Tab-separated table of C-alpha atoms in Angstrom:
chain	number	residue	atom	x	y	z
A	23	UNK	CA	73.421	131.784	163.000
A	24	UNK	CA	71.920	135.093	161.744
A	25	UNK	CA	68.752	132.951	160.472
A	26	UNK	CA	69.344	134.940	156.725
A	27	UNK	CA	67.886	132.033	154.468
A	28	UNK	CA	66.834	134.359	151.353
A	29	UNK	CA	68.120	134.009	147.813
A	30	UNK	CA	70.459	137.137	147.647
A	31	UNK	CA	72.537	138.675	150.309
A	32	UNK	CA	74.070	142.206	150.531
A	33	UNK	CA	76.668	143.038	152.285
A	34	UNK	CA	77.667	146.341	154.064
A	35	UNK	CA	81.193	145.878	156.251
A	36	UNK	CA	82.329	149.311	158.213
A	37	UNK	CA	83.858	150.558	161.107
A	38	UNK	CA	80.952	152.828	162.850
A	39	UNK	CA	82.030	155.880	161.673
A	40	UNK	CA	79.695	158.783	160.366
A	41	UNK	CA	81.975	159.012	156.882
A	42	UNK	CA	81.074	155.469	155.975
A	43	UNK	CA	77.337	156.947	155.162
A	44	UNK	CA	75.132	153.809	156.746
A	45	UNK	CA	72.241	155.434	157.527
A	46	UNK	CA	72.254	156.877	153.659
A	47	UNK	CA	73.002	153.254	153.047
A	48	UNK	CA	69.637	151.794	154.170
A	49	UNK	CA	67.597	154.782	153.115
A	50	UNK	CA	68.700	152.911	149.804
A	51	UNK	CA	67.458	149.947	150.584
A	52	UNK	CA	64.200	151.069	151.790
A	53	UNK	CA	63.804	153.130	148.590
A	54	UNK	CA	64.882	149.554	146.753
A	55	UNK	CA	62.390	147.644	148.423
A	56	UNK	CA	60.001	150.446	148.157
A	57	UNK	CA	60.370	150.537	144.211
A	58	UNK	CA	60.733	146.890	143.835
A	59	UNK	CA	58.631	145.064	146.284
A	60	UNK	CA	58.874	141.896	144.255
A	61	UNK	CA	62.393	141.808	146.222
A	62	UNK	CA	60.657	141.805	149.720
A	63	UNK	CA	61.729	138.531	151.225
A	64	UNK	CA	63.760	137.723	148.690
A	65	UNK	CA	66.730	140.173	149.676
A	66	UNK	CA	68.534	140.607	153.228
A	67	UNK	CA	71.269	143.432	153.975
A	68	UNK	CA	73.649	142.734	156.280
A	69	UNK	CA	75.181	145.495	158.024
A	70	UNK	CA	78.475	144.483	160.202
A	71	UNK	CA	79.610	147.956	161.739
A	72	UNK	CA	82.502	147.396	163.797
A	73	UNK	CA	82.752	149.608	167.240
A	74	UNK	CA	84.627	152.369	166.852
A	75	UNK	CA	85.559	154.828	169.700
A	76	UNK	CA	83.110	153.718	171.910
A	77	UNK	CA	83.450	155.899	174.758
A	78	UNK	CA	82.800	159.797	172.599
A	79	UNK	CA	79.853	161.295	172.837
A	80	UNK	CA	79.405	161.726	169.396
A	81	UNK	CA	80.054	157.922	168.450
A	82	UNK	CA	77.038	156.569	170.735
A	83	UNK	CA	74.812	159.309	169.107
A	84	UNK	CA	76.095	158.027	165.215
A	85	UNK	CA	75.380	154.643	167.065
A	86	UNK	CA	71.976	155.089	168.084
A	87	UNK	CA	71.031	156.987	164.676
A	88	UNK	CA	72.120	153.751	162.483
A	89	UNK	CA	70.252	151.684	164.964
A	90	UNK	CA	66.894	153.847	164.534
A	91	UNK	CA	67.724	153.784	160.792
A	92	UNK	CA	67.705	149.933	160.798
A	93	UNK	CA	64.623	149.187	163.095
A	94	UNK	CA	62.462	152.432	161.323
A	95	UNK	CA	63.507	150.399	157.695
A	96	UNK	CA	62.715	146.814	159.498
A	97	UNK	CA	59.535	147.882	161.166
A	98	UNK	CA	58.182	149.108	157.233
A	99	UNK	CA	58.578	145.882	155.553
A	100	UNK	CA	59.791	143.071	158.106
A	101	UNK	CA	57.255	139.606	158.498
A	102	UNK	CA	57.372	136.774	160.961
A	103	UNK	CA	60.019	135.127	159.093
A	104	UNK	CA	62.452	137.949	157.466
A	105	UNK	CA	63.856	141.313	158.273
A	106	UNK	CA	65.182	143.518	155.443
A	107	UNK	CA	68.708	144.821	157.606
A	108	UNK	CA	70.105	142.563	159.900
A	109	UNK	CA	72.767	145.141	161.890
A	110	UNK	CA	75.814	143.730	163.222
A	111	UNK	CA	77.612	145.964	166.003
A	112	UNK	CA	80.326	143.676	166.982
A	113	UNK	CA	84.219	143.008	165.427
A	114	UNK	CA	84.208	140.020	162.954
A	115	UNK	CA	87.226	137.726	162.123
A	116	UNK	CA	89.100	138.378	159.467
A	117	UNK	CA	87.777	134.659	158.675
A	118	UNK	CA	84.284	135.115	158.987
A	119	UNK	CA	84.016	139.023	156.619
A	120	UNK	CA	86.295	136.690	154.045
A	121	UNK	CA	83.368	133.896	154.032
A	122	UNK	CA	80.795	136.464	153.461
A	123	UNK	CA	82.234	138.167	150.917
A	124	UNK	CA	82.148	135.306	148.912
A	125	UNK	CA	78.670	134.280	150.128
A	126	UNK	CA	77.182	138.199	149.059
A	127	UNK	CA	75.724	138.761	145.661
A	128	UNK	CA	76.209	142.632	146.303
A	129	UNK	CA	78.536	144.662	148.669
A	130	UNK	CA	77.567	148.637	149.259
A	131	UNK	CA	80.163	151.037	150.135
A	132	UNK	CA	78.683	154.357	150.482
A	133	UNK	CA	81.249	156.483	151.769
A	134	UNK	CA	80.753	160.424	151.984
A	135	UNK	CA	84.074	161.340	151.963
A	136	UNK	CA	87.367	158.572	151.910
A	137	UNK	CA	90.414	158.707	150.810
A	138	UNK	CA	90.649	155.121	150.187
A	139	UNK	CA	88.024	151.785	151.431
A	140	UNK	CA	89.681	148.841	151.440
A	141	UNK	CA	86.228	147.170	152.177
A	142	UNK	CA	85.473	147.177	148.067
A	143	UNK	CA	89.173	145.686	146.867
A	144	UNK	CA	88.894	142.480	149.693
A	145	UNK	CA	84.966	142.011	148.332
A	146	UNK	CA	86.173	142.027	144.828
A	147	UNK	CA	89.671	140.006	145.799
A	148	UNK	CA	87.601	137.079	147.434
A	149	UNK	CA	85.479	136.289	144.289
A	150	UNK	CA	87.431	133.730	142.869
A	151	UNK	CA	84.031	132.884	141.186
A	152	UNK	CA	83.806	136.193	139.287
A	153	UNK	CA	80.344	136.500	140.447
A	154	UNK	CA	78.706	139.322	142.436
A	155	UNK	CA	78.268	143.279	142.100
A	156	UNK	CA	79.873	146.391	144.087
A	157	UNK	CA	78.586	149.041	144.523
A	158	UNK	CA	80.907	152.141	145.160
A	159	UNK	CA	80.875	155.498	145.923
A	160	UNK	CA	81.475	158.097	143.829
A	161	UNK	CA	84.020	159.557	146.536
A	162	UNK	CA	86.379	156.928	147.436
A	163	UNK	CA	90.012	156.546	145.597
A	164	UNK	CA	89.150	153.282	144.691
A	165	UNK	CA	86.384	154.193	142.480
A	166	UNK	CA	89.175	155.357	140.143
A	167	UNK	CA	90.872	152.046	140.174
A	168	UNK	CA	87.345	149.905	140.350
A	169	UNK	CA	85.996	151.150	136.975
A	170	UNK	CA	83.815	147.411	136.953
A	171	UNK	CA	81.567	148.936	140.395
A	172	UNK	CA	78.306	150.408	139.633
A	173	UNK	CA	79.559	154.040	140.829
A	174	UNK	CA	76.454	156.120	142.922
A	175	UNK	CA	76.538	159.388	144.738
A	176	UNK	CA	76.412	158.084	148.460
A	177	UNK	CA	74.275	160.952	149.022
A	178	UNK	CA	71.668	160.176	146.339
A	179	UNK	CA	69.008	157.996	147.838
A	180	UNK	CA	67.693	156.798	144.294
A	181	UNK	CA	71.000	156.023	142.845
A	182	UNK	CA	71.402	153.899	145.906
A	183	UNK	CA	68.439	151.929	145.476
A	184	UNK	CA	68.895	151.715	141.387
A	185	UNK	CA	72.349	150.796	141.959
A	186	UNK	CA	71.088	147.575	143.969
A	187	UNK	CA	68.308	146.452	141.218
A	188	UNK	CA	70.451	146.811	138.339
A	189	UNK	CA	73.347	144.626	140.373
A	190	UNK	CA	70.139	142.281	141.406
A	191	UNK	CA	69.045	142.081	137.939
A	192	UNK	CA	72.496	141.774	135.894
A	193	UNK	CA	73.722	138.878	134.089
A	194	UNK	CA	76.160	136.396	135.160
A	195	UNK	CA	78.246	137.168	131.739
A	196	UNK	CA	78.163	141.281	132.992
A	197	UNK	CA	79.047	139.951	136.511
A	198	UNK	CA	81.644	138.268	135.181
A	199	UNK	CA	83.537	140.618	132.834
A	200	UNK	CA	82.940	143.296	135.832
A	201	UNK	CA	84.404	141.310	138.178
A	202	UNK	CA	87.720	140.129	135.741
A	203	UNK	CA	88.425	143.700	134.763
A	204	UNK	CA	88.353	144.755	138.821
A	205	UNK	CA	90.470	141.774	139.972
A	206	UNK	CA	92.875	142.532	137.197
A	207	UNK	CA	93.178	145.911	138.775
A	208	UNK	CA	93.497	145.083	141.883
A	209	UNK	CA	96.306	142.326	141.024
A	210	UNK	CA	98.529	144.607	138.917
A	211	UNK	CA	98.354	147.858	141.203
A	212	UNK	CA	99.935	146.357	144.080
A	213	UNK	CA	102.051	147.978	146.839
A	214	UNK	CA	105.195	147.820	144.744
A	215	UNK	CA	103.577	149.726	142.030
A	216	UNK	CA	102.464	152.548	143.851
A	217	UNK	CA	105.546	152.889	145.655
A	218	UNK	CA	107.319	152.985	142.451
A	219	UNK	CA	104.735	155.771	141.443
A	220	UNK	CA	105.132	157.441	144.642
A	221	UNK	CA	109.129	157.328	144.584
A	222	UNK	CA	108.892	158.276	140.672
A	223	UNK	CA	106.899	161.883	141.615
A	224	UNK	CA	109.214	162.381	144.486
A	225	UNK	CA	111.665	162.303	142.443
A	226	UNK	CA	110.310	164.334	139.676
A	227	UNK	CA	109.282	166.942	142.227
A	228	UNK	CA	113.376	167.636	142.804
């Protein structure tokens, strides 16, 4: 339906929210594309950024500024047949996010401040496969569970965009053991475990 028929596919999956760092997101890309052009149609990023408090002021302006982000990138490097970002402002099924994370060779998470992103356990908890890359920020709590994600400071453009090649460029066997020691994670630390934890230091606390 989207018309994406390239040979990888990232994956970016949000509410629209200025802490979810898009716009830093595709300056990433660009500087990806811009440093690897051997990737121009070859790669497609696509953005799903759910609507979010629709009706404040400052949501339509974070709005329009991912939309200029993603036409400014797309008007750069886009032909007759392929755009770089394809952005998705609309509210997916949980059915259709769950077939695209297993369809996406990479998933971005660029968050510039989170306590916790959900987004990067579901990616890693659909790849039955062990195959694919995430890419995490720095400055989410999972990034201290998710030791397997290529870890980059949302805010640095180049880490971004070297984040992306070396997931583009790594080995099925790295994918693999990346992937294992992430699912393992996510399997054992479970919502009984933490709130065993969080019981545990409530009780220590008395």
């Amino acid at each position: 339906r989207l018309k994406i028929k390239t040979k990888y596919l990232g994956l970016g999956v949000d509410r629209l929210d200025y802490a979810k760092g898009i716009p830093e997101r595709f300056k990433g890309i660009e500087y990806f594309l811009d440093t690897h052009p051997e990737y121009r149609e070859q790669f497609t990023f696509l953005q799903i950024a759910a609507p979010d408090r629709p009706d404040i002021k400052k949501y339509i302006e974070y709005k329009d500024v991912v939309s200029r982000e993603a036409e400014r990138v797309n008007r750069r490097f886009q032909t007759k047949v392929w755009r770089p970002i394809v952005l998705e402002m609309v509210q997916y099924s949980r059915q259709d996010i769950r077939a695209l994370y297993k369809l996406a060779d990479i998933c971005v998470v660029t968050s510039l401040h989170d306590s916790m992103n959900l987004v990067c356990k579901e990616y890693v908890a659909e790849k039955n496969d062990e195959r694919g890359v995430l890419v995490l920020s720095q400055f989410t709590g999972a990034a201290h569970d998710l030791t397997g994600a290529l870890i980059i400071n949302p805010y640095s453009t180049k880490e971004i965009a070297d984040a992306i090649y070396k997931g583009m460029t790594m080995s099925p066997m790295e994918q693999r053991r990346r992937m294992k020691t992430m699912r393992t994670s996510i399997k054992n630390y479970n919502i009984f475990r933490w709130a065993a934890e969080f019981i545990k230091a409530v009780a220590e606390l008395g």
